[in-house]
C-alpha cells in the first residue's frame, strides 16, 4: 500500500501554528490611540484620530458616529515597489476593515462625529488585512473608544485539501492540487464573527472546520492584543 505523502508547509510550521506575533500600543505620540501588530514579516501600524466633528457637515449622521478607515500598503512594504496612493484594493480593504470593527464599537454614542483610523502596512508577507484589523482594534481601545469587545483577525487557508492558519505569501501563491484558498476571519473573544471572506473554493464541511480553527487562533491573537494593552496601562 502506497504511503500517503505528509503535508509540509513551506516555512515548516504546523498546520495550526501562527507566525510569531508582536504587538505594542502608543507608538504614535500625536494620535489619540495607536498600535503596531505583526504576524512574522507582516507589520501593520494603526493610528486613531477622534471622535471629532464630521466635516463636511452633510456627511454627519445624527443617529450615530461614523467609523472611517484608510488602509494603505506603503510602496516599500514589498520587494517589488508598489505605486503609492489609494487603489481599488486599498479602498476595498478599508471598507472591509470598517465592517470588521464597527460591530464591536458603541458608535451610537457619537452622533455627527467621525473616528478616523489610518492603517499603514510597512512590511508585507500576506495576511495584511488581518494584521491591520488587529492593530486598529488595539488603537481604538487605547483611544478610549467604548467597545463591546475587542476583535481579533486571522487568515485560514486551504492548500490543496489541507487547512492551515495564518497564510504567508508562498502559501497565498500555492498552486499544487486545488491551489490556495484564503479565508480572512475577524472574531470577538466569545466567538462572534464580525467579518469573513472567501477567496477560492471550499466545501460546507470544511467551512465548519475553518470556523473552529479560526476561533482557536483568534483567541491566541486576542491574548497578544490584551497583553499589549495591559502593558501600556502600566507604563
CSV table of C-alpha atoms in Angstrom, one decimal:
chain,number,residue,atom,x,y,z
A,1,UNK,CA,0.0,0.0,0.0
A,2,UNK,CA,1.4,3.4,-1.0
A,3,UNK,CA,2.1,5.6,2.0
A,4,UNK,CA,0.3,9.0,1.9
A,5,UNK,CA,2.8,11.9,1.4
A,6,UNK,CA,2.9,14.0,4.6
A,7,UNK,CA,1.9,17.6,4.0
A,8,UNK,CA,4.5,20.2,4.9
A,9,UNK,CA,4.1,24.0,4.9
A,10,UNK,CA,6.7,26.0,3.0
A,11,UNK,CA,8.1,27.5,6.2
A,12,UNK,CA,7.9,24.3,8.3
A,13,UNK,CA,5.1,25.5,10.6
A,14,UNK,CA,2.5,23.1,11.9
A,15,UNK,CA,-1.0,23.5,10.2
A,16,UNK,CA,-2.4,25.3,13.3
A,17,UNK,CA,0.7,27.3,14.1
A,18,UNK,CA,0.7,31.1,13.7
A,19,UNK,CA,3.8,33.0,12.9
A,20,UNK,CA,5.4,34.8,15.9
A,21,UNK,CA,3.2,37.8,16.9
A,22,UNK,CA,4.3,41.1,18.3
A,23,UNK,CA,2.1,44.0,19.5
A,24,UNK,CA,2.5,47.3,21.2
A,25,UNK,CA,0.3,50.3,21.7
A,26,UNK,CA,1.0,54.1,22.0
A,27,UNK,CA,3.6,54.3,19.2
A,28,UNK,CA,2.3,57.5,17.5
A,29,UNK,CA,2.5,60.3,20.0
A,30,UNK,CA,0.2,62.8,18.3
A,31,UNK,CA,-2.6,60.2,17.7
A,32,UNK,CA,-5.5,59.6,20.1
A,33,UNK,CA,-4.6,55.9,20.0
A,34,UNK,CA,-2.1,53.9,18.1
A,35,UNK,CA,-0.7,50.4,17.8
A,36,UNK,CA,1.6,48.1,15.9
A,37,UNK,CA,0.8,44.4,15.2
A,38,UNK,CA,2.8,41.8,13.3
A,39,UNK,CA,2.4,38.3,12.0
A,40,UNK,CA,6.0,37.4,11.3
A,41,UNK,CA,7.2,39.7,8.5
A,42,UNK,CA,3.8,41.3,8.1
A,43,UNK,CA,3.8,44.5,10.1
A,44,UNK,CA,0.8,46.9,10.4
A,45,UNK,CA,0.7,50.3,12.2
A,46,UNK,CA,-2.7,51.9,13.1
A,47,UNK,CA,-3.4,55.4,14.3
A,48,UNK,CA,-6.8,56.7,15.6
A,49,UNK,CA,-7.9,60.3,15.5
A,50,UNK,CA,-11.2,61.4,17.1
A,51,UNK,CA,-14.0,61.3,17.8
A,52,UNK,CA,-14.3,64.7,16.2
A,53,UNK,CA,-16.9,66.7,14.3
A,54,UNK,CA,-17.6,65.3,10.9
A,55,UNK,CA,-16.8,67.6,8.0
A,56,UNK,CA,-18.3,68.3,5.6
A,57,UNK,CA,-21.5,68.7,7.6
A,58,UNK,CA,-23.7,67.0,5.0
A,59,UNK,CA,-21.9,63.7,5.8
A,60,UNK,CA,-22.9,63.9,9.5
A,61,UNK,CA,-25.2,61.1,10.8
A,62,UNK,CA,-27.5,62.5,13.6
A,63,UNK,CA,-28.1,58.9,14.9
A,64,UNK,CA,-24.6,57.6,15.3
A,65,UNK,CA,-20.9,58.3,14.7
A,66,UNK,CA,-19.0,57.3,11.6
A,67,UNK,CA,-16.0,55.0,11.5
A,68,UNK,CA,-13.7,55.9,8.7
A,69,UNK,CA,-10.8,53.6,7.9
A,70,UNK,CA,-8.0,54.2,5.5
A,71,UNK,CA,-5.8,51.1,4.7
A,72,UNK,CA,-2.6,51.6,2.8
A,73,UNK,CA,0.4,49.5,1.8
A,74,UNK,CA,3.5,51.6,1.7
A,75,UNK,CA,5.5,51.5,-1.5
A,76,UNK,CA,8.5,49.8,0.1
A,77,UNK,CA,6.4,47.2,2.0
A,78,UNK,CA,7.1,44.6,-0.7
A,79,UNK,CA,10.1,43.6,-2.7
A,80,UNK,CA,8.6,45.0,-5.9
A,81,UNK,CA,7.8,48.6,-5.2
A,82,UNK,CA,4.1,49.4,-5.5
A,83,UNK,CA,2.6,52.6,-6.7
A,84,UNK,CA,1.8,54.9,-3.7
A,85,UNK,CA,-1.6,56.2,-3.1
A,86,UNK,CA,-5.1,54.7,-3.0
A,87,UNK,CA,-6.2,52.0,-5.4
A,88,UNK,CA,-9.1,49.6,-5.8
A,89,UNK,CA,-7.6,47.0,-3.4
A,90,UNK,CA,-6.8,49.5,-0.7
A,91,UNK,CA,-10.3,51.1,-0.9
A,92,UNK,CA,-11.9,47.6,-0.7
A,93,UNK,CA,-9.8,46.6,2.4
A,94,UNK,CA,-10.5,50.0,4.0
A,95,UNK,CA,-14.3,49.3,3.8
A,96,UNK,CA,-13.9,45.7,4.9
A,97,UNK,CA,-11.9,46.9,8.0
A,98,UNK,CA,-14.8,49.2,8.9
A,99,UNK,CA,-17.2,46.3,8.6
A,100,UNK,CA,-15.0,44.1,10.8
A,101,UNK,CA,-14.5,46.8,13.5
A,102,UNK,CA,-17.8,48.6,13.7
A,103,UNK,CA,-20.0,45.8,15.3
A,104,UNK,CA,-17.8,45.9,18.4
A,105,UNK,CA,-17.9,49.7,18.8
A,106,UNK,CA,-20.5,51.7,20.7
A,107,UNK,CA,-20.6,54.1,17.8
A,108,UNK,CA,-24.1,55.4,18.6
A,109,UNK,CA,-22.6,57.4,21.4
A,110,UNK,CA,-21.0,59.8,18.9
A,111,UNK,CA,-23.8,61.3,16.7
A,112,UNK,CA,-22.5,63.7,14.0
A,113,UNK,CA,-18.9,62.7,14.8
A,114,UNK,CA,-16.2,60.7,12.9
A,115,UNK,CA,-13.5,58.4,14.1
A,116,UNK,CA,-10.6,58.2,11.6
A,117,UNK,CA,-8.4,55.1,11.6
A,118,UNK,CA,-5.3,55.1,9.4
A,119,UNK,CA,-3.7,51.8,8.8
A,120,UNK,CA,-0.3,51.5,7.1
A,121,UNK,CA,1.4,48.2,6.2
A,122,UNK,CA,5.1,48.9,6.5
A,123,UNK,CA,6.1,45.4,5.6
A,124,UNK,CA,4.0,42.7,3.8
A,125,UNK,CA,4.2,38.9,3.7
A,126,UNK,CA,0.5,38.1,3.4
A,127,UNK,CA,-2.4,38.4,5.9
A,128,UNK,CA,-2.0,42.2,5.8
A,129,UNK,CA,-5.7,43.0,6.3
A,130,UNK,CA,-5.8,40.8,9.4
A,131,UNK,CA,-2.7,42.4,10.9
A,132,UNK,CA,-4.3,45.9,10.1
A,133,UNK,CA,-7.6,45.0,11.8
A,134,UNK,CA,-5.7,43.7,14.9
A,135,UNK,CA,-3.6,46.9,15.1
A,136,UNK,CA,-6.7,49.1,14.5
A,137,UNK,CA,-8.7,47.3,17.3
A,138,UNK,CA,-5.9,47.9,19.8
A,139,UNK,CA,-5.5,51.6,18.7
A,140,UNK,CA,-9.3,52.1,19.1
A,141,UNK,CA,-9.1,50.6,22.6
A,142,UNK,CA,-6.2,52.8,23.6
A,143,UNK,CA,-8.0,55.9,22.2
A,144,UNK,CA,-10.8,55.1,24.7
A,145,UNK,CA,-13.5,54.4,22.2
A,146,UNK,CA,-16.0,52.3,24.1
A,147,UNK,CA,-16.3,48.7,22.8
A,148,UNK,CA,-18.5,45.7,23.5
A,149,UNK,CA,-15.3,43.6,22.8
A,150,UNK,CA,-12.0,43.9,21.1
A,151,UNK,CA,-11.9,42.0,17.8
A,152,UNK,CA,-9.1,39.7,16.6
A,153,UNK,CA,-8.4,38.7,12.9
A,154,UNK,CA,-6.6,35.8,11.4
A,155,UNK,CA,-6.4,34.2,8.0
A,156,UNK,CA,-7.3,30.5,7.5
A,157,UNK,CA,-6.0,28.9,4.3
A,158,UNK,CA,-6.7,25.7,2.3
A,159,UNK,CA,-3.6,24.5,0.5
A,160,UNK,CA,-4.9,21.8,-1.9
A,161,UNK,CA,-7.0,20.0,0.7
A,162,UNK,CA,-5.1,21.0,3.9
A,163,UNK,CA,-6.3,23.6,6.3
A,164,UNK,CA,-3.6,26.0,7.7
A,165,UNK,CA,-3.5,29.0,9.9
A,166,UNK,CA,-2.0,32.5,9.1
A,167,UNK,CA,-1.0,32.3,5.4
A,168,UNK,CA,2.3,33.7,4.2
A,169,UNK,CA,3.0,34.8,0.7
A,170,UNK,CA,4.3,31.5,-0.5
A,171,UNK,CA,1.1,29.9,0.7
A,172,UNK,CA,-1.1,32.5,-0.9
A,173,UNK,CA,0.6,31.6,-4.2
A,174,UNK,CA,0.2,27.8,-3.7
A,175,UNK,CA,-0.6,26.1,-7.0
A,176,UNK,CA,-0.4,22.4,-6.2
A,177,UNK,CA,-3.6,20.3,-6.3
A,178,UNK,CA,-6.6,22.5,-5.8
A,179,UNK,CA,-4.4,25.6,-5.3
A,180,UNK,CA,-4.8,28.1,-2.5
A,181,UNK,CA,-8.0,29.3,-0.7
A,182,UNK,CA,-7.7,32.3,1.6
A,183,UNK,CA,-10.3,32.9,4.3
A,184,UNK,CA,-9.7,36.0,6.5
A,185,UNK,CA,-11.9,36.0,9.6
A,186,UNK,CA,-12.5,38.5,12.4
A,187,UNK,CA,-14.0,37.4,15.7
A,188,UNK,CA,-14.7,38.6,19.2
A,189,UNK,CA,-13.3,36.5,22.2
A,190,UNK,CA,-16.7,34.9,22.6
A,191,UNK,CA,-16.7,33.6,19.0
A,192,UNK,CA,-19.0,36.2,17.3
A,193,UNK,CA,-17.9,36.7,13.7
A,194,UNK,CA,-17.8,40.3,12.5
A,195,UNK,CA,-16.1,39.6,9.2
A,196,UNK,CA,-15.4,36.7,6.9
A,197,UNK,CA,-14.2,36.5,3.3
A,198,UNK,CA,-13.6,33.6,1.0
A,199,UNK,CA,-11.2,33.7,-1.9
A,200,UNK,CA,-11.1,30.2,-3.5
A,201,UNK,CA,-13.1,27.0,-3.1
A,202,UNK,CA,-14.2,25.1,0.0
A,203,UNK,CA,-16.8,22.5,1.0
A,204,UNK,CA,-19.5,23.2,3.5
A,205,UNK,CA,-18.0,20.6,5.8
A,206,UNK,CA,-14.5,22.2,5.7
A,207,UNK,CA,-16.0,25.6,6.3
A,208,UNK,CA,-17.2,24.4,9.7
A,209,UNK,CA,-13.6,23.2,10.4
A,210,UNK,CA,-12.4,26.7,9.3
A,211,UNK,CA,-14.6,28.5,11.8
A,212,UNK,CA,-13.5,26.2,14.6
A,213,UNK,CA,-9.8,26.7,13.7
A,214,UNK,CA,-10.3,30.5,13.4
A,215,UNK,CA,-11.9,30.6,16.8
A,216,UNK,CA,-8.9,28.9,18.4
A,217,UNK,CA,-6.4,31.0,16.5
A,218,UNK,CA,-8.3,34.3,17.2
A,219,UNK,CA,-8.0,33.6,20.9
A,220,UNK,CA,-4.3,33.4,20.6
A,221,UNK,CA,-4.3,36.8,18.8
A,222,UNK,CA,-6.5,38.2,21.4
A,223,UNK,CA,-4.1,37.2,24.2
A,224,UNK,CA,-1.3,39.1,22.4
A,225,UNK,CA,-3.5,42.2,22.0
A,226,UNK,CA,-4.7,42.1,25.6
A,227,UNK,CA,-1.2,41.7,26.9
A,228,UNK,CA,0.0,44.8,24.9
A,229,UNK,CA,-2.9,46.9,26.2
A,230,UNK,CA,-2.3,45.9,29.8
A,231,UNK,CA,1.4,46.7,29.5
A,232,UNK,CA,0.5,50.2,28.1
A,233,UNK,CA,-1.6,50.9,31.2
A,234,UNK,CA,1.4,50.1,33.5
A,235,UNK,CA,3.7,52.5,31.7
